[in-house]
Coordinates of N, CA and C in Angstrom, one line a residue:
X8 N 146.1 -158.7 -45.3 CA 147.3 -157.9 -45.7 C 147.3 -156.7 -44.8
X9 N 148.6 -156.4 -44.5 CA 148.7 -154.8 -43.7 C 148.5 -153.8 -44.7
X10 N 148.7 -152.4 -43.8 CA 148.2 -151.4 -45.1 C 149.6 -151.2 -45.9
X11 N 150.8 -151.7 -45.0 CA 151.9 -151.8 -45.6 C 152.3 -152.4 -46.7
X12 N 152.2 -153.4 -46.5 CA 152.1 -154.8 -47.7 C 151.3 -154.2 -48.9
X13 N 149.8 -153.8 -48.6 CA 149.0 -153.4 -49.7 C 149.6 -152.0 -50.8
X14 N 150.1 -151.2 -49.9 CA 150.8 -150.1 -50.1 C 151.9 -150.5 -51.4
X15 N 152.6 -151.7 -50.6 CA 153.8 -151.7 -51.6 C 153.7 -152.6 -52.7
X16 N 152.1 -153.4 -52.8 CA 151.4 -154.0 -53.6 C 151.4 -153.5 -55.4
X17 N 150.5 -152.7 -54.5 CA 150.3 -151.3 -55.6 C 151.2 -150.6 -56.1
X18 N 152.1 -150.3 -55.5 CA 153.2 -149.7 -56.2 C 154.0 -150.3 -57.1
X19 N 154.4 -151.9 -56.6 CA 154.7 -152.4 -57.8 C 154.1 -152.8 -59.3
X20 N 152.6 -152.8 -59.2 CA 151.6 -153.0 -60.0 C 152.1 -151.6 -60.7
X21 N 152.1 -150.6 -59.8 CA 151.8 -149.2 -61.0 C 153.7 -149.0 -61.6
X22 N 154.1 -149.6 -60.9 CA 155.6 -149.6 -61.9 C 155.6 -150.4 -62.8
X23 N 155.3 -151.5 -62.7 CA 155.2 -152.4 -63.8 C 154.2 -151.9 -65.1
X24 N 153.2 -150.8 -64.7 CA 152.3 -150.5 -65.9 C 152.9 -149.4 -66.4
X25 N 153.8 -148.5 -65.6 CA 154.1 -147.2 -66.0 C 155.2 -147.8 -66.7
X26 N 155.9 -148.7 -66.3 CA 157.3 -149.4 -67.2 C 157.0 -149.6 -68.8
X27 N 155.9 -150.0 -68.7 CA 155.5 -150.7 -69.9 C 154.9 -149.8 -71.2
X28 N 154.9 -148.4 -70.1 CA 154.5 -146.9 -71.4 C 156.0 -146.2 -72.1
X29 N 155.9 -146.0 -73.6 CA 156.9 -145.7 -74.0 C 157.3 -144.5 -73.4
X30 N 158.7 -144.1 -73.3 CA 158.8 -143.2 -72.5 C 159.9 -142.2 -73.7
X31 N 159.3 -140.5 -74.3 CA 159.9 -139.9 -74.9 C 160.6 -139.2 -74.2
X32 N 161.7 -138.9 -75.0 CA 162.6 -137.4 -74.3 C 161.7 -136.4 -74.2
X33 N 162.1 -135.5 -73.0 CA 161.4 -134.5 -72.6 C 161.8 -133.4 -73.1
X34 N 161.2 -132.6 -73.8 CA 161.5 -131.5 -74.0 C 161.9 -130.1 -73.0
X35 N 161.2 -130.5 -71.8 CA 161.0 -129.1 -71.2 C 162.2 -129.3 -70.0
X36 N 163.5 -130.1 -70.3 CA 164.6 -130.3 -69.2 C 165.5 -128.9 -69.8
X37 N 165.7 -128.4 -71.1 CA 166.2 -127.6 -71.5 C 165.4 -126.1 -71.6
X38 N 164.2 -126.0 -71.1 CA 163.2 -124.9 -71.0 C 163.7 -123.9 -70.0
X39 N 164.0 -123.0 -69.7 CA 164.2 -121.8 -69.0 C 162.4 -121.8 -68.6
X40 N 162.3 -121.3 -67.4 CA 161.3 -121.0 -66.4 C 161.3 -119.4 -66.9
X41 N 159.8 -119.0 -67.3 CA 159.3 -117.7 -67.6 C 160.1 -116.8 -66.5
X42 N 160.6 -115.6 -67.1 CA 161.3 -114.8 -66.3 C 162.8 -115.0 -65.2
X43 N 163.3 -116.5 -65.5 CA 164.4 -116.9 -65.0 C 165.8 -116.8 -65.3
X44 N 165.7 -116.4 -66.9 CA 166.7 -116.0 -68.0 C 167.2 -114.6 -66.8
X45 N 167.8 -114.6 -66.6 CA 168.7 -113.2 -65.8 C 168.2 -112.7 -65.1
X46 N 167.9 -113.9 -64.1 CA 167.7 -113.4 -62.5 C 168.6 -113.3 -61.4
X47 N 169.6 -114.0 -61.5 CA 170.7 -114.3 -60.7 C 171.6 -113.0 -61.0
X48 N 171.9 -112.5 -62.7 CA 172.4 -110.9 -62.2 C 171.1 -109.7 -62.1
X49 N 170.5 -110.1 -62.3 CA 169.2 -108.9 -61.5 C 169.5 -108.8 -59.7
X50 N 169.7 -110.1 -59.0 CA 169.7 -110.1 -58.0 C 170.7 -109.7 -57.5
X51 N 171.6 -109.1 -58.0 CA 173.1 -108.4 -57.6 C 173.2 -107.4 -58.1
X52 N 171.7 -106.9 -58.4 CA 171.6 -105.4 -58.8 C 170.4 -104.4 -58.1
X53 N 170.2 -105.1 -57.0 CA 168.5 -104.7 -56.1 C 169.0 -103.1 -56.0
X54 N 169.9 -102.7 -55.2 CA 170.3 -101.3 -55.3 C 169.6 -100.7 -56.7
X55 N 170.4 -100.5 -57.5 CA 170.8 -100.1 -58.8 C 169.3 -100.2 -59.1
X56 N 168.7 -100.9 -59.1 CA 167.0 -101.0 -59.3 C 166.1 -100.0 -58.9
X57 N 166.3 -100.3 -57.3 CA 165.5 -99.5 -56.3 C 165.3 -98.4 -56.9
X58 N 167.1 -98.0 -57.4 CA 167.6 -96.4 -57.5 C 166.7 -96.0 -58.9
X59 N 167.0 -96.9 -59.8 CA 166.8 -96.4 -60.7 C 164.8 -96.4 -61.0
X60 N 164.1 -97.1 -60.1 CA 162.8 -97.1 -60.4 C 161.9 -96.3 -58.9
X61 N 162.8 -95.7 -58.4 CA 162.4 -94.8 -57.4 C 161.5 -95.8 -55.9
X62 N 161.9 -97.4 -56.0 CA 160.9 -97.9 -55.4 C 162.1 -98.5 -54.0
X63 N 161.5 -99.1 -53.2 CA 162.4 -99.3 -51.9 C 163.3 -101.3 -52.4
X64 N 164.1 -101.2 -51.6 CA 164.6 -102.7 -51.9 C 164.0 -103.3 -51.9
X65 N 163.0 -103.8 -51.0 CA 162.3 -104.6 -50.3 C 161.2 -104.6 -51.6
X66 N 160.6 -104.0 -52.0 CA 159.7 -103.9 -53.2 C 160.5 -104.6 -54.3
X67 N 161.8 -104.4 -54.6 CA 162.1 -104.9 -56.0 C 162.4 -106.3 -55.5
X68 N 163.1 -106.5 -54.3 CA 163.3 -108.3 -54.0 C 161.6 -108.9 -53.9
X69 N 160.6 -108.1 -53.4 CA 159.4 -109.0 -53.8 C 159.1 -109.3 -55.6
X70 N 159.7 -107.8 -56.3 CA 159.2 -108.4 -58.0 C 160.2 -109.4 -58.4
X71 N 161.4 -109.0 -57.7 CA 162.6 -110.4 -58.4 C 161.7 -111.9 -57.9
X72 N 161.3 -111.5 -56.8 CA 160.9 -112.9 -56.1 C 159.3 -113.5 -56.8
X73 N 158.7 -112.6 -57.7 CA 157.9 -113.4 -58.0 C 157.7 -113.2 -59.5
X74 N 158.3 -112.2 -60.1 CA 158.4 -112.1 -61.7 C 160.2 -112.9 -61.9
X75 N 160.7 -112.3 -61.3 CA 162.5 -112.7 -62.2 C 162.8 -111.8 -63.0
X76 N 163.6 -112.0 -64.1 CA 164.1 -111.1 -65.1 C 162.7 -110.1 -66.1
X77 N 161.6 -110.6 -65.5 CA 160.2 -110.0 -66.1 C 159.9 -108.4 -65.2
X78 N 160.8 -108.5 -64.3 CA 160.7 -107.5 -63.6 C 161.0 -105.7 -64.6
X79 N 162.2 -105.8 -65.4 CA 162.1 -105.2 -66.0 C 160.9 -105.0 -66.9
X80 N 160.5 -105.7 -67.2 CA 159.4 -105.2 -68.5 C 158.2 -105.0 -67.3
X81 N 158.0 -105.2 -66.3 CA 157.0 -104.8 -65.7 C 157.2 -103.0 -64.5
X82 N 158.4 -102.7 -65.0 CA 158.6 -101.6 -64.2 C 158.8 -100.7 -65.4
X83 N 159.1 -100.7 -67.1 CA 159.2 -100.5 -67.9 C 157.8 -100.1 -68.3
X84 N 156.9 -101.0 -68.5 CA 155.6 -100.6 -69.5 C 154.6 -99.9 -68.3
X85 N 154.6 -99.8 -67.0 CA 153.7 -99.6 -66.4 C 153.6 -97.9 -66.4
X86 N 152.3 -97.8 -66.3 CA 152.5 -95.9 -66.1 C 152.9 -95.9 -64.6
X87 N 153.8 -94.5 -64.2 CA 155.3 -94.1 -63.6 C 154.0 -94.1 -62.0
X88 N 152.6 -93.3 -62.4 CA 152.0 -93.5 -61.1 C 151.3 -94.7 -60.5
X89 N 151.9 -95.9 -61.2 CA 151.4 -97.0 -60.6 C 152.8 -97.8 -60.1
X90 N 153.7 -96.9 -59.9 CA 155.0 -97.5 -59.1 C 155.7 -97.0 -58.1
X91 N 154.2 -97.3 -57.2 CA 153.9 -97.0 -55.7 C 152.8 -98.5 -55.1
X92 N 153.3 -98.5 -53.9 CA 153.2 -99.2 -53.0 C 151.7 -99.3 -53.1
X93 N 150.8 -100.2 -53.2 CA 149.3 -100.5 -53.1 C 148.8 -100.4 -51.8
X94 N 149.5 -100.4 -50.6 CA 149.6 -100.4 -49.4 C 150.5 -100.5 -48.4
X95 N 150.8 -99.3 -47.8 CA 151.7 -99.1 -46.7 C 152.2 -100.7 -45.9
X96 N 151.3 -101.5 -45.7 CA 151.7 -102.8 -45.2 C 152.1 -104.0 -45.6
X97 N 151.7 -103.8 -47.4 CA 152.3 -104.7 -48.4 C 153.2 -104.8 -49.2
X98 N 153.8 -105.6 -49.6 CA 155.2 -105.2 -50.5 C 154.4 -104.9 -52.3
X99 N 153.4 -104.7 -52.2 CA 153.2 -104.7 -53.7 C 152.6 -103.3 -54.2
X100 N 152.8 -103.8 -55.5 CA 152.7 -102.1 -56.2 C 151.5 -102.1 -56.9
X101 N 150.9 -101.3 -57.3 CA 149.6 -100.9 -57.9 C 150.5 -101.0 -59.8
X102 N 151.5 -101.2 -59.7 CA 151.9 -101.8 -61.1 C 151.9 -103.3 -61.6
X103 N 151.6 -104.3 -60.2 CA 151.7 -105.2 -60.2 C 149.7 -106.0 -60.5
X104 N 149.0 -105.2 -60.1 CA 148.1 -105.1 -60.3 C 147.4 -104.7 -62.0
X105 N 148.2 -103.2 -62.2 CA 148.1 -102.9 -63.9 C 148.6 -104.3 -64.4
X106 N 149.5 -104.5 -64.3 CA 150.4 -106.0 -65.0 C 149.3 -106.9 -65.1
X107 N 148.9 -107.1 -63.9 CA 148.1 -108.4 -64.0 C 146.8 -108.3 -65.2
X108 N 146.1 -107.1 -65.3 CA 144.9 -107.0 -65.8 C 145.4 -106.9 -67.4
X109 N 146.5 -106.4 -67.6 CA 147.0 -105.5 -68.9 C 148.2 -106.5 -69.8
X110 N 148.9 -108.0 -69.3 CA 149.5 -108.4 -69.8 C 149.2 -110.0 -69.2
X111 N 149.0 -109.8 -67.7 CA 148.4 -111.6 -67.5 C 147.1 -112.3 -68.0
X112 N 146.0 -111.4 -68.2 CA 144.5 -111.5 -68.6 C 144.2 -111.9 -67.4
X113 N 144.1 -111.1 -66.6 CA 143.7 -111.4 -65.3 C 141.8 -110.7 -65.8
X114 N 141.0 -111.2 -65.0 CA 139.8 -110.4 -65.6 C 138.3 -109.8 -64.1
X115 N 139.0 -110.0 -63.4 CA 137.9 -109.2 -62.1 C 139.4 -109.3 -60.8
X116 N 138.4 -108.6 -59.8 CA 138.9 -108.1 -58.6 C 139.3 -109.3 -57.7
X117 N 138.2 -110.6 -58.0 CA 138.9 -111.7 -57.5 C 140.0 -112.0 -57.9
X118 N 140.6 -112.2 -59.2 CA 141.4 -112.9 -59.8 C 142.4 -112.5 -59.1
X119 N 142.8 -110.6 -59.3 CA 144.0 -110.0 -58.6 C 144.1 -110.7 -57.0
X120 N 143.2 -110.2 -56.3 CA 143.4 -110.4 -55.0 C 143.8 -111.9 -55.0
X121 N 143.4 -112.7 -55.1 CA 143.1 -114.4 -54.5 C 144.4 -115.3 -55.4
X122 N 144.5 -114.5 -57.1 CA 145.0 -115.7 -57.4 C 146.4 -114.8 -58.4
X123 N 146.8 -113.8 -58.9 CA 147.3 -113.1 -59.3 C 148.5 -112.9 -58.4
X124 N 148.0 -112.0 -57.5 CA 148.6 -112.1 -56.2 C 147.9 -112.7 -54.9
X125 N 148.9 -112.1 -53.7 CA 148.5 -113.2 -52.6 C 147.9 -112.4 -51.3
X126 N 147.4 -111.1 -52.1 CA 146.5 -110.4 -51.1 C 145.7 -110.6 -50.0
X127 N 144.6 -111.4 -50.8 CA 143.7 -111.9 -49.7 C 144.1 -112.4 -49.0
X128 N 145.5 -113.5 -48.8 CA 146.1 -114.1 -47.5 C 147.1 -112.9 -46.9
X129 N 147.8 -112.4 -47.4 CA 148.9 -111.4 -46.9 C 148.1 -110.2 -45.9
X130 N 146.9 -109.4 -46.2 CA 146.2 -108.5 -46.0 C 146.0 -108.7 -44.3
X131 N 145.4 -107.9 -43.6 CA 145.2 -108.4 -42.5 C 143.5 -108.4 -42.4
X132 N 143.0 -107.9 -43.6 CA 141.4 -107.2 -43.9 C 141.2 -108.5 -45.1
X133 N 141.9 -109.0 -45.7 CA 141.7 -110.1 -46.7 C 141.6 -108.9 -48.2
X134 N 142.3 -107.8 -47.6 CA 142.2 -106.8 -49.2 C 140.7 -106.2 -49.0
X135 N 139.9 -106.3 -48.4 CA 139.1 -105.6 -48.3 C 139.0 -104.0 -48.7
X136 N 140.2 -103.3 -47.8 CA 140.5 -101.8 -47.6 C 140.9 -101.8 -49.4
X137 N 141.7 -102.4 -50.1 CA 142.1 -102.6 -51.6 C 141.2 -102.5 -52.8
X138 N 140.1 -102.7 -52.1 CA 139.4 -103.4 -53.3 C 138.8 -102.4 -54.1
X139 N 138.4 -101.1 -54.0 CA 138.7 -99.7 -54.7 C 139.3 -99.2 -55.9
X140 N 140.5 -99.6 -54.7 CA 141.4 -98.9 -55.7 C 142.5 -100.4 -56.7
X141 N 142.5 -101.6 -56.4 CA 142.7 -102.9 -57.6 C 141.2 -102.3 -59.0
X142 N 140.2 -102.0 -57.9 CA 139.2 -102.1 -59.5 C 138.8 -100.7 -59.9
X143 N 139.4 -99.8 -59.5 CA 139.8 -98.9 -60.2 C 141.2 -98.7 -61.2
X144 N 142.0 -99.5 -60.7 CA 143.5 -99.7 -61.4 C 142.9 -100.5 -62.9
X145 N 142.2 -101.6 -62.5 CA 142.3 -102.5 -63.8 C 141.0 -102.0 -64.5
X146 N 140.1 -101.6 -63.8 CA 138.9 -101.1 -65.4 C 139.4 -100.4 -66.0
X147 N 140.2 -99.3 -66.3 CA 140.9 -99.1 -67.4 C 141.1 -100.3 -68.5
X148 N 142.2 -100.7 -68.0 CA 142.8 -101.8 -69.3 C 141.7 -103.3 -69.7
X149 N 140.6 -103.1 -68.8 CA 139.6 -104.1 -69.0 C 138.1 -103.3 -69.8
X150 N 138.2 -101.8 -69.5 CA 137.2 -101.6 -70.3 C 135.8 -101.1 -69.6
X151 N 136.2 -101.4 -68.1 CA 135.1 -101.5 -67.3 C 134.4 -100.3 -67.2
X152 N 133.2 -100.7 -66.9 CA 132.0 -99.3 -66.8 C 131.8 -99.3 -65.0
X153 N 131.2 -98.4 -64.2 CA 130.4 -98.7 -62.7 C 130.4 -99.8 -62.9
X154 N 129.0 -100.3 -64.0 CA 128.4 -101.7 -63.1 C 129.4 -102.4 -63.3
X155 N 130.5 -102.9 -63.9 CA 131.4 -104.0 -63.8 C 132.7 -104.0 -63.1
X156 N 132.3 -102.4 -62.5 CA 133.5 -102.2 -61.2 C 132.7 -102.7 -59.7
X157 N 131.4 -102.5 -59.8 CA 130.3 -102.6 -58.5 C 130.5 -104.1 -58.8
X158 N 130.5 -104.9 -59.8 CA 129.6 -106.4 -59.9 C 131.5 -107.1 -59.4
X159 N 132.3 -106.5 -60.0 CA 133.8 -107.4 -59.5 C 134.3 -107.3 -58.3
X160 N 133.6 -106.3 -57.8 CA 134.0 -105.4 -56.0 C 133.0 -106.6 -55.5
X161 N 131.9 -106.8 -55.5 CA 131.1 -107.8 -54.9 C 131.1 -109.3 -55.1
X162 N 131.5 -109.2 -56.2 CA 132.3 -110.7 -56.3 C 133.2 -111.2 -55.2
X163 N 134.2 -110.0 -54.9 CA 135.4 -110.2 -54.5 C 134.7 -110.6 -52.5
X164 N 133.9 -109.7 -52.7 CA 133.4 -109.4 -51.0 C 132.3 -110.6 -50.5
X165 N 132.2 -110.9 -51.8 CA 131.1 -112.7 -51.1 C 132.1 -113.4 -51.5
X166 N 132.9 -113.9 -51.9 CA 134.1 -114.5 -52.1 C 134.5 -115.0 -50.2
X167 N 134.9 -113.3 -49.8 CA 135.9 -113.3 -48.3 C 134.8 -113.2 -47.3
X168 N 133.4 -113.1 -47.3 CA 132.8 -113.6 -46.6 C 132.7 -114.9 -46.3
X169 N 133.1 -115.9 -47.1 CA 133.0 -117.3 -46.6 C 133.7 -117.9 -45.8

């Protein structure tokens, strides 16, 4: 047999078995996507945002772009000195980071950087220069003492050494 033939072998085998599973209505074709409920007029209001949260356009099209209509409750609940820029070269805010720790259960310095947000790829240092001031932002709302600011900073730093 070619890998072709075998290819389309298999596929009829796995239609024929997938055919043969009852198949229920889906629930989640009528589900709204977390924070997608009133994004389309958020996004015809980027001005009006900027203005009103003291932050630049370009910052609120990054929270439209990765929160949606969640944007409000995340420029809302954050304290007013964490809605500033985390770094001159990044579009993200040191509220986005509170957010993470304080309403996502984000829970160390990895989590933020690597998988919360997209620091560690966006950074040109991999968040290195960040890593400070992310685990000083979230020991607050996690409770942290030194050692579990020193042990999540080190985490994060053998992590980007590999």
């Amino acid at each position: 047999f070619s890998s072709r033939r075998r290819h389309t072998r298999f596929r009829n085998v796995t239609e024929v078995q997938t055919c043969a599973l009852p198949i229920s209505d889906s629930c989640t074709e009528s589900l709204s996507i977390v924070g997608a409920d009133g994004y389309s007029v958020l996004k015809n209001q980027v001005d009006r945002l900027a203005k009103t949260y003291g932050v630049s356009k370009d910052v609120i099209k990054h929270l439209l772009n990765r929160y949606g209509s969640l944007i409000s409750e995340i420029l809302a609940e954050t304290p007013k000195e964490y809605l500033v820029k985390l770094s001159p070269d990044l579009n993200y805010l040191k509220a986005e980071i509170w957010y993470a720790a304080t309403y996502e259960g984000a829970l160390s310095v990895t989590d933020i950087m690597a998988r919360r947000t997209r620091i560690n790829f966006e950074s040109d240092d991999q968040g290195r220069s960040l890593i400070d001031e992310v685990a000083r932002i979230i020991a607050g709302p996690l409770g942290w003492g030194k050692s579990e600011i020193e042990q999540s900073k080190n985490e994060y730093l053998s992590l980007v050494k590999r």
